[in-house]
Amino acid sequence: MSTVYARRIGMLASAATLAALTSLVTAPVAQAAPPTPISAAAARSYLATVTPKTEGSLSGYSRSLFPHWSTVSGTCNTRETVLKRDGVNVVTDSACASVSGSWYSEYDGATWTAAADLDIDHVVPLAEAWRSGASSWTTSQRQQFANDLTRPQLIAVTDNVNQAKGDLDPGKWLPPRTAYRCTYARMWVQVKQYWALSMDSGEKTALVNILNGC
């Protein structure tokens, strides 16, 4: 192989390496958010198959029947995992507690720098799940539901906004920040679909109305 040819190959390899590194530097930063929910079209298609059912009773319900927060890894439980996922520049201590960072609450548009100002919302509340079919689940199933990181069921939001929501469904409560309502409806539908939870008529109507505008 000639010296000139070898040098040319070396230059091409260096250029390819540089291009690869540049693409890594300029790649978009992942958004701090729950898993992306199903599309509005998919949510509408599912809702078209749903026959509304009268909401069940809260008789026998207790949050303790939905054990949370479970250990995810090492000293990190589900709450701390969501805080780290949904925040920006989150720093945790040896116990996995978030000691600094920044969190944007999608429900109301507020930004917080103290983890204590945030709740981890169950998009489909535990009591709502109980009334929609979870009352017949095993404790293990309810634990999986309460700690579900795979579906868009958990999100870090302003604590008092989460408390105002309580266990209300979309027919009675929606995020104050209207720009997030389409996403919220998609999240709700996906969680209910995956966990085979029923919907009442007011809930379904509200979701259809929101998704028809998405």
PDB file of C-alpha atoms in Angstrom:
ATOM      1  CA  MET A   1       0.000   0.000   0.000  1.00  0.00           C
ATOM      2  CA  SER A   2       1.435   3.403  -0.953  1.00  0.00           C
ATOM      3  CA  THR A   3       2.127   5.985   1.716  1.00  0.00           C
ATOM      4  CA  VAL A   4      -0.245   8.470   0.011  1.00  0.00           C
ATOM      5  CA  TYR A   5      -3.077   5.889  -0.146  1.00  0.00           C
ATOM      6  CA  ALA A   6      -2.607   4.900   3.478  1.00  0.00           C
ATOM      7  CA  ARG A   7      -2.639   8.532   4.528  1.00  0.00           C
ATOM      8  CA  ARG A   8      -5.870   9.086   2.569  1.00  0.00           C
ATOM      9  CA  ILE A   9      -7.568   6.142   4.321  1.00  0.00           C
ATOM     10  CA  GLY A  10      -6.418   7.505   7.675  1.00  0.00           C
ATOM     11  CA  MET A  11      -7.871  10.929   6.863  1.00  0.00           C
ATOM     12  CA  LEU A  12     -11.204   9.393   5.834  1.00  0.00           C
ATOM     13  CA  ALA A  13     -11.351   7.351   9.044  1.00  0.00           C
ATOM     14  CA  SER A  14     -10.596  10.451  11.111  1.00  0.00           C
ATOM     15  CA  ALA A  15     -13.329  12.375   9.287  1.00  0.00           C
ATOM     16  CA  ALA A  16     -15.835   9.584   9.956  1.00  0.00           C
ATOM     17  CA  THR A  17     -14.902   9.538  13.640  1.00  0.00           C
ATOM     18  CA  LEU A  18     -15.280  13.305  13.854  1.00  0.00           C
ATOM     19  CA  ALA A  19     -18.685  13.150  12.172  1.00  0.00           C
ATOM     20  CA  ALA A  20     -19.847  10.474  14.620  1.00  0.00           C
ATOM     21  CA  LEU A  21     -18.678  12.507  17.595  1.00  0.00           C
ATOM     22  CA  THR A  22     -20.344  15.634  16.218  1.00  0.00           C
ATOM     23  CA  SER A  23     -23.652  13.781  15.841  1.00  0.00           C
ATOM     24  CA  LEU A  24     -23.447  12.743  19.499  1.00  0.00           C
ATOM     25  CA  VAL A  25     -22.803  16.293  20.646  1.00  0.00           C
ATOM     26  CA  THR A  26     -25.605  17.754  18.553  1.00  0.00           C
ATOM     27  CA  ALA A  27     -28.149  14.984  19.243  1.00  0.00           C
ATOM     28  CA  PRO A  28     -31.292  16.254  20.989  1.00  0.00           C
ATOM     29  CA  VAL A  29     -31.295  15.902  24.756  1.00  0.00           C
ATOM     30  CA  ALA A  30     -33.887  13.437  26.044  1.00  0.00           C
ATOM     31  CA  GLN A  31     -36.883  15.181  27.606  1.00  0.00           C
ATOM     32  CA  ALA A  32     -37.418  14.631  31.318  1.00  0.00           C
ATOM     33  CA  ALA A  33     -40.847  13.019  31.201  1.00  0.00           C
ATOM     34  CA  PRO A  34     -42.850   9.819  31.674  1.00  0.00           C
ATOM     35  CA  PRO A  35     -42.932   7.235  28.845  1.00  0.00           C
ATOM     36  CA  THR A  36     -44.586   8.645  25.723  1.00  0.00           C
ATOM     37  CA  PRO A  37     -48.265   7.627  25.726  1.00  0.00           C
ATOM     38  CA  ILE A  38     -50.186   6.121  22.820  1.00  0.00           C
ATOM     39  CA  SER A  39     -51.236   8.501  20.055  1.00  0.00           C
ATOM     40  CA  ALA A  40     -54.504  10.428  20.125  1.00  0.00           C
ATOM     41  CA  ALA A  41     -55.714   8.307  17.199  1.00  0.00           C
ATOM     42  CA  ALA A  42     -54.947   5.077  19.061  1.00  0.00           C
ATOM     43  CA  ALA A  43     -56.666   6.408  22.166  1.00  0.00           C
ATOM     44  CA  ARG A  44     -59.755   7.384  20.159  1.00  0.00           C
ATOM     45  CA  SER A  45     -59.839   3.933  18.550  1.00  0.00           C
ATOM     46  CA  TYR A  46     -59.749   2.244  21.928  1.00  0.00           C
ATOM     47  CA  LEU A  47     -62.445   4.509  23.378  1.00  0.00           C
ATOM     48  CA  ALA A  48     -64.713   3.556  20.478  1.00  0.00           C
ATOM     49  CA  THR A  49     -64.660  -0.010  21.838  1.00  0.00           C
ATOM     50  CA  VAL A  50     -65.369   0.949  25.450  1.00  0.00           C
ATOM     51  CA  THR A  51     -68.839   0.319  26.876  1.00  0.00           C
ATOM     52  CA  PRO A  52     -69.259   2.649  29.871  1.00  0.00           C
ATOM     53  CA  LYS A  53     -69.802   0.960  33.201  1.00  0.00           C
ATOM     54  CA  THR A  54     -71.152   2.429  36.414  1.00  0.00           C
ATOM     55  CA  GLU A  55     -68.312   3.145  38.815  1.00  0.00           C
ATOM     56  CA  GLY A  56     -67.896   0.639  41.617  1.00  0.00           C
ATOM     57  CA  SER A  57     -67.899   1.218  45.346  1.00  0.00           C
ATOM     58  CA  LEU A  58     -64.974   2.373  47.490  1.00  0.00           C
ATOM     59  CA  SER A  59     -66.018  -0.145  50.125  1.00  0.00           C
ATOM     60  CA  GLY A  60     -62.947  -1.894  51.505  1.00  0.00           C
ATOM     61  CA  TYR A  61     -60.512   0.503  49.824  1.00  0.00           C
ATOM     62  CA  SER A  62     -57.251   1.507  51.475  1.00  0.00           C
ATOM     63  CA  ARG A  63     -54.083   2.962  49.957  1.00  0.00           C
ATOM     64  CA  SER A  64     -52.192   0.287  51.882  1.00  0.00           C
ATOM     65  CA  LEU A  65     -53.719  -2.283  49.509  1.00  0.00           C
ATOM     66  CA  PHE A  66     -51.578  -0.702  46.761  1.00  0.00           C
ATOM     67  CA  PRO A  67     -48.073  -1.013  48.310  1.00  0.00           C
ATOM     68  CA  HIS A  68     -45.774   1.800  47.201  1.00  0.00           C
ATOM     69  CA  TRP A  69     -43.118   2.994  46.824  1.00  0.00           C
ATOM     70  CA  SER A  70     -41.277  -0.209  45.868  1.00  0.00           C
ATOM     71  CA  THR A  71     -37.493  -0.550  45.723  1.00  0.00           C
ATOM     72  CA  VAL A  72     -36.341  -0.202  42.120  1.00  0.00           C
ATOM     73  CA  SER A  73     -32.579  -0.520  42.508  1.00  0.00           C
ATOM     74  CA  GLY A  74     -30.251  -0.330  45.493  1.00  0.00           C
ATOM     75  CA  THR A  75     -31.587   2.368  47.819  1.00  0.00           C
ATOM     76  CA  CYS A  76     -33.781   3.942  45.116  1.00  0.00           C
ATOM     77  CA  ASN A  77     -37.542   3.504  45.360  1.00  0.00           C
ATOM     78  CA  THR A  78     -40.176   4.368  42.759  1.00  0.00           C
ATOM     79  CA  ARG A  79     -40.677   7.933  43.997  1.00  0.00           C
ATOM     80  CA  GLU A  80     -36.991   8.765  43.832  1.00  0.00           C
ATOM     81  CA  THR A  81     -36.705   7.084  40.443  1.00  0.00           C
ATOM     82  CA  VAL A  82     -39.504   9.248  39.026  1.00  0.00           C
ATOM     83  CA  LEU A  83     -38.016  12.399  40.553  1.00  0.00           C
ATOM     84  CA  LYS A  84     -34.688  11.657  38.896  1.00  0.00           C
ATOM     85  CA  ARG A  85     -36.358  10.789  35.583  1.00  0.00           C
ATOM     86  CA  ASP A  86     -38.627  13.829  35.437  1.00  0.00           C
ATOM     87  CA  GLY A  87     -36.110  16.376  36.709  1.00  0.00           C
ATOM     88  CA  VAL A  88     -33.142  18.164  35.194  1.00  0.00           C
ATOM     89  CA  ASN A  89     -29.642  17.995  36.722  1.00  0.00           C
ATOM     90  CA  VAL A  90     -30.962  15.975  39.654  1.00  0.00           C
ATOM     91  CA  VAL A  91     -28.385  15.132  42.313  1.00  0.00           C
ATOM     92  CA  THR A  92     -29.108  12.370  44.821  1.00  0.00           C
ATOM     93  CA  ASP A  93     -27.447  11.447  48.095  1.00  0.00           C
ATOM     94  CA  SER A  94     -26.324   8.007  49.258  1.00  0.00           C
ATOM     95  CA  ALA A  95     -29.922   7.176  50.217  1.00  0.00           C
ATOM     96  CA  CYS A  96     -31.088   8.129  46.684  1.00  0.00           C
ATOM     97  CA  ALA A  97     -32.966  11.184  47.986  1.00  0.00           C
ATOM     98  CA  SER A  98     -32.971  14.114  45.547  1.00  0.00           C
ATOM     99  CA  VAL A  99     -30.964  16.931  47.138  1.00  0.00           C
ATOM    100  CA  SER A 100     -30.937  19.330  44.181  1.00  0.00           C
ATOM    101  CA  GLY A 101     -32.282  19.720  40.679  1.00  0.00           C
ATOM    102  CA  SER A 102     -35.091  21.380  38.777  1.00  0.00           C
ATOM    103  CA  TRP A 103     -38.564  20.052  38.024  1.00  0.00           C
ATOM    104  CA  TYR A 104     -41.170  21.406  35.620  1.00  0.00           C
ATOM    105  CA  SER A 105     -44.709  20.441  36.605  1.00  0.00           C
ATOM    106  CA  GLU A 106     -46.615  19.672  33.402  1.00  0.00           C
ATOM    107  CA  TYR A 107     -49.974  20.002  35.136  1.00  0.00           C
ATOM    108  CA  ASP A 108     -49.637  23.690  36.030  1.00  0.00           C
ATOM    109  CA  GLY A 109     -46.453  24.969  34.377  1.00  0.00           C
ATOM    110  CA  ALA A 110     -44.626  25.660  37.654  1.00  0.00           C
ATOM    111  CA  THR A 111     -40.901  25.004  38.103  1.00  0.00           C
ATOM    112  CA  TRP A 112     -39.513  23.779  41.428  1.00  0.00           C
ATOM    113  CA  THR A 113     -36.021  23.307  42.817  1.00  0.00           C
ATOM    114  CA  ALA A 114     -36.944  21.373  45.974  1.00  0.00           C
ATOM    115  CA  ALA A 115     -38.139  17.782  45.741  1.00  0.00           C
ATOM    116  CA  ALA A 116     -40.388  18.372  48.752  1.00  0.00           C
ATOM    117  CA  ASP A 117     -42.592  20.601  46.575  1.00  0.00           C
ATOM    118  CA  LEU A 118     -43.448  17.687  44.304  1.00  0.00           C
ATOM    119  CA  ASP A 119     -45.795  14.738  44.540  1.00  0.00           C
ATOM    120  CA  ILE A 120     -45.604  11.687  42.319  1.00  0.00           C
ATOM    121  CA  ASP A 121     -49.076  11.541  40.829  1.00  0.00           C
ATOM    122  CA  HIS A 122     -50.722   8.288  39.880  1.00  0.00           C
ATOM    123  CA  VAL A 123     -52.305   9.455  36.621  1.00  0.00           C
ATOM    124  CA  VAL A 124     -55.097   6.956  37.182  1.00  0.00           C
ATOM    125  CA  PRO A 125     -55.525   7.349  40.958  1.00  0.00           C
ATOM    126  CA  LEU A 126     -55.443   4.327  43.218  1.00  0.00           C
ATOM    127  CA  ALA A 127     -59.014   4.864  44.442  1.00  0.00           C
ATOM    128  CA  GLU A 128     -60.190   5.299  40.833  1.00  0.00           C
ATOM    129  CA  ALA A 129     -58.500   2.030  39.935  1.00  0.00           C
ATOM    130  CA  TRP A 130     -60.214   0.315  42.883  1.00  0.00           C
ATOM    131  CA  ARG A 131     -63.629   1.500  41.676  1.00  0.00           C
ATOM    132  CA  SER A 132     -62.767   0.434  38.110  1.00  0.00           C
ATOM    133  CA  GLY A 133     -61.767  -3.149  38.746  1.00  0.00           C
ATOM    134  CA  ALA A 134     -58.655  -3.243  40.949  1.00  0.00           C
ATOM    135  CA  SER A 135     -60.753  -4.281  43.961  1.00  0.00           C
ATOM    136  CA  SER A 136     -60.650  -7.822  42.545  1.00  0.00           C
ATOM    137  CA  TRP A 137     -56.871  -7.830  41.967  1.00  0.00           C
ATOM    138  CA  THR A 138     -54.281  -9.489  44.129  1.00  0.00           C
ATOM    139  CA  THR A 139     -52.081  -7.292  46.323  1.00  0.00           C
ATOM    140  CA  SER A 140     -49.185  -8.111  43.995  1.00  0.00           C
ATOM    141  CA  GLN A 141     -51.114  -6.789  40.983  1.00  0.00           C
ATOM    142  CA  ARG A 142     -52.045  -3.620  42.856  1.00  0.00           C
ATOM    143  CA  GLN A 143     -48.402  -3.145  43.842  1.00  0.00           C
ATOM    144  CA  GLN A 144     -47.341  -3.428  40.199  1.00  0.00           C
ATOM    145  CA  PHE A 145     -49.981  -0.867  39.219  1.00  0.00           C
ATOM    146  CA  ALA A 146     -48.964   1.584  41.947  1.00  0.00           C
ATOM    147  CA  ASN A 147     -45.310   1.418  40.878  1.00  0.00           C
ATOM    148  CA  ASP A 148     -45.752   1.169  37.097  1.00  0.00           C
ATOM    149  CA  LEU A 149     -42.780   2.854  35.432  1.00  0.00           C
ATOM    150  CA  THR A 150     -43.377   1.249  32.037  1.00  0.00           C
ATOM    151  CA  ARG A 151     -46.690   2.928  31.265  1.00  0.00           C
ATOM    152  CA  PRO A 152     -47.249   6.715  31.596  1.00  0.00           C
ATOM    153  CA  GLN A 153     -48.846   6.240  35.021  1.00  0.00           C
ATOM    154  CA  LEU A 154     -46.427   8.175  37.249  1.00  0.00           C
ATOM    155  CA  ILE A 155     -45.385  11.827  36.936  1.00  0.00           C
ATOM    156  CA  ALA A 156     -43.772  14.402  39.216  1.00  0.00           C
ATOM    157  CA  VAL A 157     -46.059  17.424  39.644  1.00  0.00           C
ATOM    158  CA  THR A 158     -46.719  20.316  42.024  1.00  0.00           C
ATOM    159  CA  ASP A 159     -47.905  18.811  45.307  1.00  0.00           C
ATOM    160  CA  ASN A 160     -50.960  20.980  45.903  1.00  0.00           C
ATOM    161  CA  VAL A 161     -52.160  20.497  42.313  1.00  0.00           C
ATOM    162  CA  ASN A 162     -51.946  16.749  42.792  1.00  0.00           C
ATOM    163  CA  GLN A 163     -53.829  17.079  46.077  1.00  0.00           C
ATOM    164  CA  ALA A 164     -56.537  19.127  44.338  1.00  0.00           C
ATOM    165  CA  LYS A 165     -56.938  16.328  41.803  1.00  0.00           C
ATOM    166  CA  GLY A 166     -57.377  13.714  44.511  1.00  0.00           C
ATOM    167  CA  ASP A 167     -58.999  10.606  43.045  1.00  0.00           C
ATOM    168  CA  LEU A 168     -61.019  12.425  40.369  1.00  0.00           C
ATOM    169  CA  ASP A 169     -61.315  11.163  36.793  1.00  0.00           C
ATOM    170  CA  PRO A 170     -61.118  13.420  33.667  1.00  0.00           C
ATOM    171  CA  GLY A 171     -64.861  14.016  33.799  1.00  0.00           C
ATOM    172  CA  LYS A 172     -64.313  15.895  37.071  1.00  0.00           C
ATOM    173  CA  TRP A 173     -60.707  17.132  36.900  1.00  0.00           C
ATOM    174  CA  LEU A 174     -58.157  18.031  34.227  1.00  0.00           C
ATOM    175  CA  PRO A 175     -54.701  19.635  34.475  1.00  0.00           C
ATOM    176  CA  PRO A 176     -55.015  23.427  34.869  1.00  0.00           C
ATOM    177  CA  ARG A 177     -52.464  23.827  32.070  1.00  0.00           C
ATOM    178  CA  THR A 178     -54.676  23.261  29.034  1.00  0.00           C
ATOM    179  CA  ALA A 179     -51.705  22.576  26.730  1.00  0.00           C
ATOM    180  CA  TYR A 180     -51.115  19.295  28.567  1.00  0.00           C
ATOM    181  CA  ARG A 181     -54.662  17.970  28.476  1.00  0.00           C
ATOM    182  CA  CYS A 182     -54.275  16.015  25.226  1.00  0.00           C
ATOM    183  CA  THR A 183     -51.202  14.261  26.612  1.00  0.00           C
ATOM    184  CA  TYR A 184     -52.962  13.637  29.919  1.00  0.00           C
ATOM    185  CA  ALA A 185     -55.957  12.060  28.148  1.00  0.00           C
ATOM    186  CA  ARG A 186     -53.651   9.805  26.115  1.00  0.00           C
ATOM    187  CA  MET A 187     -51.844   8.773  29.304  1.00  0.00           C
ATOM    188  CA  TRP A 188     -55.116   8.025  31.090  1.00  0.00           C
ATOM    189  CA  VAL A 189     -56.504   5.942  28.224  1.00  0.00           C
ATOM    190  CA  GLN A 190     -53.315   3.906  27.840  1.00  0.00           C
ATOM    191  CA  VAL A 191     -53.156   3.070  31.539  1.00  0.00           C
ATOM    192  CA  LYS A 192     -56.818   2.081  31.679  1.00  0.00           C
ATOM    193  CA  GLN A 193     -56.476   0.019  28.509  1.00  0.00           C
ATOM    194  CA  TYR A 194     -53.356  -1.836  29.651  1.00  0.00           C
ATOM    195  CA  TRP A 195     -54.748  -2.619  33.093  1.00  0.00           C
ATOM    196  CA  ALA A 196     -58.236  -3.469  31.723  1.00  0.00           C
ATOM    197  CA  LEU A 197     -59.958  -0.941  33.978  1.00  0.00           C
ATOM    198  CA  SER A 198     -63.511   0.176  33.260  1.00  0.00           C
ATOM    199  CA  MET A 199     -64.727   3.698  32.494  1.00  0.00           C
ATOM    200  CA  ASP A 200     -67.929   5.416  33.501  1.00  0.00           C
ATOM    201  CA  SER A 201     -69.935   7.472  30.997  1.00  0.00           C
ATOM    202  CA  GLY A 202     -68.827  10.909  32.233  1.00  0.00           C
ATOM    203  CA  GLU A 203     -65.183   9.847  32.156  1.00  0.00           C
ATOM    204  CA  LYS A 204     -65.432   8.420  28.633  1.00  0.00           C
ATOM    205  CA  THR A 205     -67.307  11.468  27.298  1.00  0.00           C
ATOM    206  CA  ALA A 206     -64.691  13.841  28.711  1.00  0.00           C
ATOM    207  CA  LEU A 207     -61.853  11.820  27.175  1.00  0.00           C
ATOM    208  CA  VAL A 208     -63.565  11.641  23.763  1.00  0.00           C
ATOM    209  CA  ASN A 209     -64.137  15.403  23.782  1.00  0.00           C
ATOM    210  CA  ILE A 210     -60.511  16.129  24.662  1.00  0.00           C
ATOM    211  CA  LEU A 211     -59.043  13.675  22.152  1.00  0.00           C
ATOM    212  CA  ASN A 212     -61.294  14.869  19.328  1.00  0.00           C
ATOM    213  CA  GLY A 213     -59.511  18.216  19.652  1.00  0.00           C
ATOM    214  CA  CYS A 214     -56.001  16.742  19.629  1.00  0.00           C
TER     215      CYS A 214
END
